[in-house]
CSV table of N, CA and C in Angstrom, one decimal:
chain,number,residue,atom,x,y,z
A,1,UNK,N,-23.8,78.3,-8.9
A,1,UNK,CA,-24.8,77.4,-9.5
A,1,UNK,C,-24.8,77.6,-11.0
A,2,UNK,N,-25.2,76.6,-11.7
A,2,UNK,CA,-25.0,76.5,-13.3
A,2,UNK,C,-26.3,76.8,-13.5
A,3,UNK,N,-27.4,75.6,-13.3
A,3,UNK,CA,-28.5,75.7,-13.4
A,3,UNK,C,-29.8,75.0,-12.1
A,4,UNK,N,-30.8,75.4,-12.2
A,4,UNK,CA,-32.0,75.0,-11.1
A,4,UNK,C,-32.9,74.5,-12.1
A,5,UNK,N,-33.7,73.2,-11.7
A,5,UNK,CA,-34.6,72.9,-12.4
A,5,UNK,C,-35.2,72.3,-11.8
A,6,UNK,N,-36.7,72.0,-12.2
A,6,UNK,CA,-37.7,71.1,-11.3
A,6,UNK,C,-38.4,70.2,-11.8
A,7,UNK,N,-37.7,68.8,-10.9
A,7,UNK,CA,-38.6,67.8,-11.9
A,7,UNK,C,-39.7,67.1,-10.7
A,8,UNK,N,-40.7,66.8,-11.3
A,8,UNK,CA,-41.8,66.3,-10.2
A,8,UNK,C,-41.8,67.9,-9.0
A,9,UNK,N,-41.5,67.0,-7.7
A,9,UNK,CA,-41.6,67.9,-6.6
A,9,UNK,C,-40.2,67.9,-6.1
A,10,UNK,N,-39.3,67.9,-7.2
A,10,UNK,CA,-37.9,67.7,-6.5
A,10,UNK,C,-37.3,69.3,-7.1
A,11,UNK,N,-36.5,69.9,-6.4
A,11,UNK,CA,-35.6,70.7,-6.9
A,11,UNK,C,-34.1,70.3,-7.6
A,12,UNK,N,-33.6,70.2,-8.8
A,12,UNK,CA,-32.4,69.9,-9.0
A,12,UNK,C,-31.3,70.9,-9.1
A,13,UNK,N,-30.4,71.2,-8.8
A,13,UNK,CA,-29.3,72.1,-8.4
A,13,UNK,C,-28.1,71.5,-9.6
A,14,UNK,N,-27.7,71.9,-10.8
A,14,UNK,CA,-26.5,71.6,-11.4
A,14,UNK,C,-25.6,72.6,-11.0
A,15,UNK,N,-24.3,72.1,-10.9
A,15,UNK,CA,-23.2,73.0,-10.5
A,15,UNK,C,-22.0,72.6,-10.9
A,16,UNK,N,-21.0,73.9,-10.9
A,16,UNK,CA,-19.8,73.2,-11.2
A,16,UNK,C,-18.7,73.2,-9.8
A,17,UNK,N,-17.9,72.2,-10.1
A,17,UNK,CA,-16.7,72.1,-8.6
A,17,UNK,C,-15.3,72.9,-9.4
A,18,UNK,N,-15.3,73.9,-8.6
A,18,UNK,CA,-14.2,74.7,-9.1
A,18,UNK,C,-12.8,74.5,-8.2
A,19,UNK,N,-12.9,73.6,-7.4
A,19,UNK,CA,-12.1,73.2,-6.5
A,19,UNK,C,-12.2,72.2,-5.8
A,20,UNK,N,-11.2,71.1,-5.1
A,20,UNK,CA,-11.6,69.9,-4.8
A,20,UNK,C,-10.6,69.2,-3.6
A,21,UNK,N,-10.7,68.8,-2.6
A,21,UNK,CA,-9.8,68.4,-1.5
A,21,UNK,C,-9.6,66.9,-1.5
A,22,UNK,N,-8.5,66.4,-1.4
A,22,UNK,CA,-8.2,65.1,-0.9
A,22,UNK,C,-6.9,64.6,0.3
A,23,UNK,N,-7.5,63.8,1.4
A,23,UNK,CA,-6.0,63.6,2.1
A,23,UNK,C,-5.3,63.1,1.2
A,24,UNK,N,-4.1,63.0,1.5
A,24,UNK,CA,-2.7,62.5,1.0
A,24,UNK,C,-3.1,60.9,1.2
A,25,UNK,N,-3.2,60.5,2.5
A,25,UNK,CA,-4.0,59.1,2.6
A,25,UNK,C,-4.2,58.1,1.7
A,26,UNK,N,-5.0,58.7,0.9
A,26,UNK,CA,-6.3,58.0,-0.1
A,26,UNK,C,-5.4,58.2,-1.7
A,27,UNK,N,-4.1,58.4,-1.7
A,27,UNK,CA,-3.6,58.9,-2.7
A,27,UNK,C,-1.7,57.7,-2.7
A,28,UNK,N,-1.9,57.8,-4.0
A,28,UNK,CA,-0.8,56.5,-4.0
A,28,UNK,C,0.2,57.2,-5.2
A,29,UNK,N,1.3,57.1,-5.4
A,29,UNK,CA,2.4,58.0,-6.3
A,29,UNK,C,2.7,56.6,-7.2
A,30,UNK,N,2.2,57.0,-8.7
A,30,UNK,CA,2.5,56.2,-9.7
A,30,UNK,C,2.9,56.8,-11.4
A,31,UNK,N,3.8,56.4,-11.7
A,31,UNK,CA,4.5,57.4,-12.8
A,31,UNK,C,4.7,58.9,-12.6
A,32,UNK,N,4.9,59.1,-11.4
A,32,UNK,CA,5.4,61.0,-10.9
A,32,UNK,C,4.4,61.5,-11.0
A,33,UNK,N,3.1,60.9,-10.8
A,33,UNK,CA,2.1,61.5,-10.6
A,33,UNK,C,1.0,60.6,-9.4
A,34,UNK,N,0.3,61.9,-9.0
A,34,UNK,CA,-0.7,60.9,-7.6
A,34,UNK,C,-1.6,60.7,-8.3
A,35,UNK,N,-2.2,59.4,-7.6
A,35,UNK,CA,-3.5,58.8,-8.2
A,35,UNK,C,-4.3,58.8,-7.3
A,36,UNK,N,-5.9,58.5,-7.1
A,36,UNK,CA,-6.8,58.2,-6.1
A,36,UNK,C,-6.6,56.2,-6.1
A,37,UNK,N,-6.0,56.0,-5.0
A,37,UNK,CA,-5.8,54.3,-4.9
A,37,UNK,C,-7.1,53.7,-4.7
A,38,UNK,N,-7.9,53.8,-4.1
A,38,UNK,CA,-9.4,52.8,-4.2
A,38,UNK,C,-10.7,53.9,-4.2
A,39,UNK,N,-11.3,53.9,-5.3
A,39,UNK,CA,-12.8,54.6,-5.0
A,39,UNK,C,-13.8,54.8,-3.6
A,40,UNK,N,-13.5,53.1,-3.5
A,40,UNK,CA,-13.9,52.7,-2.1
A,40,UNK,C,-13.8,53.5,-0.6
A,41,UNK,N,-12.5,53.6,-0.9
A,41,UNK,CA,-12.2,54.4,0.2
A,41,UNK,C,-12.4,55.2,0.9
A,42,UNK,N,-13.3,56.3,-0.5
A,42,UNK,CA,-13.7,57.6,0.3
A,42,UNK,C,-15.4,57.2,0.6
A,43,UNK,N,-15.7,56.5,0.6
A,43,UNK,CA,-16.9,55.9,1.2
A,43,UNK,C,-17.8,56.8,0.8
A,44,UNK,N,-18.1,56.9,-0.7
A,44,UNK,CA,-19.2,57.9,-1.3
A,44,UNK,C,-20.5,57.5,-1.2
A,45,UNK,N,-21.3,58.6,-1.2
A,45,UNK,CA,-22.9,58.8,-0.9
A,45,UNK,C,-23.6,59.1,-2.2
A,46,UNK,N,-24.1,58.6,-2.8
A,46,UNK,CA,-25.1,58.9,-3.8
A,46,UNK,C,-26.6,59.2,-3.3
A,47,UNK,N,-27.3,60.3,-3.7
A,47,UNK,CA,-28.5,60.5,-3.4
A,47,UNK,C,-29.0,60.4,-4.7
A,48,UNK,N,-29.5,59.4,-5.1
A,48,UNK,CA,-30.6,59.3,-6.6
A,48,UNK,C,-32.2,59.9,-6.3
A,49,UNK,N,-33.3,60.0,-7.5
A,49,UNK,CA,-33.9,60.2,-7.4
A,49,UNK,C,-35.7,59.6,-7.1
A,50,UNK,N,-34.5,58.3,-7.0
A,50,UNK,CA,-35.6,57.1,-6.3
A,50,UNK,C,-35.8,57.6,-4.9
A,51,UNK,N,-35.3,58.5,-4.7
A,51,UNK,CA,-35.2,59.1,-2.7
A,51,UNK,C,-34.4,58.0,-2.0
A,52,UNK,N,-33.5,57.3,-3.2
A,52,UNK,CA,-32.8,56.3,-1.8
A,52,UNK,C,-31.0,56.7,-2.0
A,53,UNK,N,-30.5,56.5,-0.8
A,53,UNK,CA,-28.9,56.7,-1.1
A,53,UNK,C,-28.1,55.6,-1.2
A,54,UNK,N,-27.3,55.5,-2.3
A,54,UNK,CA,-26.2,54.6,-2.5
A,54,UNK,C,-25.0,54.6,-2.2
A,55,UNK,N,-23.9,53.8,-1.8
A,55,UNK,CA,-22.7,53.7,-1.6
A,55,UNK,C,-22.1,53.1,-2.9
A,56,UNK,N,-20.9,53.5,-3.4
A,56,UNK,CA,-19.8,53.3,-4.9
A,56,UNK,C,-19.7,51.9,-4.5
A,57,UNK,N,-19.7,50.7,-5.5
A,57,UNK,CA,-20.0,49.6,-5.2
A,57,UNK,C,-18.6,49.3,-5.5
A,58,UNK,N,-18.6,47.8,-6.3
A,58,UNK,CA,-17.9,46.7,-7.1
A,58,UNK,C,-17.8,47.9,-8.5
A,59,UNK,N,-16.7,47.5,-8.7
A,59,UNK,CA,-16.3,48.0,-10.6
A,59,UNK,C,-17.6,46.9,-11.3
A,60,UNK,N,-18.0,47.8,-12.1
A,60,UNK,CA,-18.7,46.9,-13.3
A,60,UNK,C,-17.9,46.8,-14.6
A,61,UNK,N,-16.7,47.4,-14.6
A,61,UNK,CA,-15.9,47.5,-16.4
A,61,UNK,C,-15.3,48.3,-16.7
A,62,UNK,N,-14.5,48.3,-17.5
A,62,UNK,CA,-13.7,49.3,-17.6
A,62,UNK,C,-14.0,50.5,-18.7
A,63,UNK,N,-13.9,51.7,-18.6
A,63,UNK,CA,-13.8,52.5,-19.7
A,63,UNK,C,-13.6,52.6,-20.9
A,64,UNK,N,-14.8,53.0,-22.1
A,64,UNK,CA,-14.4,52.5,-23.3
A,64,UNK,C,-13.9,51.3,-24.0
A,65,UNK,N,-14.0,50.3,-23.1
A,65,UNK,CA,-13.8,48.8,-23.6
A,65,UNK,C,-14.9,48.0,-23.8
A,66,UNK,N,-15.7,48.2,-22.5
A,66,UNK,CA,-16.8,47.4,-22.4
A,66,UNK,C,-17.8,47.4,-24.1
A,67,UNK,N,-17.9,48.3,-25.0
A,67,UNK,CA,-18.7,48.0,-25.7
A,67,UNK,C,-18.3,47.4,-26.6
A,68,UNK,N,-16.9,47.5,-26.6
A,68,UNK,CA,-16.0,46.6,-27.9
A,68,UNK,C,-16.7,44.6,-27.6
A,69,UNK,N,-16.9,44.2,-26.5
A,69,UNK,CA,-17.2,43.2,-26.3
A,69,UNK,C,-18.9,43.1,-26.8
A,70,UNK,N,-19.5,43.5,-27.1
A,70,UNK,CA,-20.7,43.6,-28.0
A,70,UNK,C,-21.0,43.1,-29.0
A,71,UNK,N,-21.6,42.2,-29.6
A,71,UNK,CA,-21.4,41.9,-31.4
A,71,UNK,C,-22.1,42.8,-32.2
A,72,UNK,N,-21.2,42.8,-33.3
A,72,UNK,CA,-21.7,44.2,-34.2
A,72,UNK,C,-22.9,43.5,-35.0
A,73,UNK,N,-24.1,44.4,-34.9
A,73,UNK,CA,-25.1,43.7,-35.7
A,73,UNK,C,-25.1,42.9,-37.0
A,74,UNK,N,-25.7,42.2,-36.8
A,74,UNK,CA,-25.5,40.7,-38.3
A,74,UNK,C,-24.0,40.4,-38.2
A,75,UNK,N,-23.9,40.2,-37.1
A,75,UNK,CA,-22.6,39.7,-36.5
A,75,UNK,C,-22.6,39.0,-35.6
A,76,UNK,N,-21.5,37.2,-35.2
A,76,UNK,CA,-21.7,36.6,-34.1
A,76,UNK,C,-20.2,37.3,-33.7
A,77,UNK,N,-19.2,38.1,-34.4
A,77,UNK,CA,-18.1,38.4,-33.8
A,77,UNK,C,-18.1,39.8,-32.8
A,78,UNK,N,-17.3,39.6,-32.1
A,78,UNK,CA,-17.4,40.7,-31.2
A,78,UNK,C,-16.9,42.1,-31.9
A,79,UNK,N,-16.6,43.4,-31.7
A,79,UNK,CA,-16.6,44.7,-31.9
A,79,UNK,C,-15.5,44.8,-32.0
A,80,UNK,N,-14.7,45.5,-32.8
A,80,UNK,CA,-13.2,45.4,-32.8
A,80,UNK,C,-12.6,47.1,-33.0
């Protein structure tokens, strides 16, 4: 464990993953290296702290691009 902390009546647990398992399955061989082929797949569990659990949805965007589409203040052009 990294750290414990308490918010409201909840206990939070930070930690780090020093190790990590995946079938072969769920894994697809692209440029001589494996990738994870669909997020989806491993049918992930979110426990937020609304007390409700979520499932990994729809993509909303891609990494470090999404904000380039923003217009830069006193600007109608987008972010470049």
């Amino acid at each position: 464990m990294v750290k414990h902390f308490i918010l409201e009546h909840r206990n939070i647990f930070v930690s780090q993953a020093t190790r990590t398992f995946i079938s072969d399955a769920y894994l697809i061989e692209q440029d001589g290296k494996k990738h994870l082929a669909d997020l989806k797949a491993l049918d992930t569990l979110i426990y937020a702290l609304d007390n409700r659990y979520y499932q990994v949805g729809q993509p909303i965007g891609d990494g470090y691009q999404e904000g380039k589409k923003i217009p830069m203040p006193g600007s109608d052009a987008p972010a470049e």
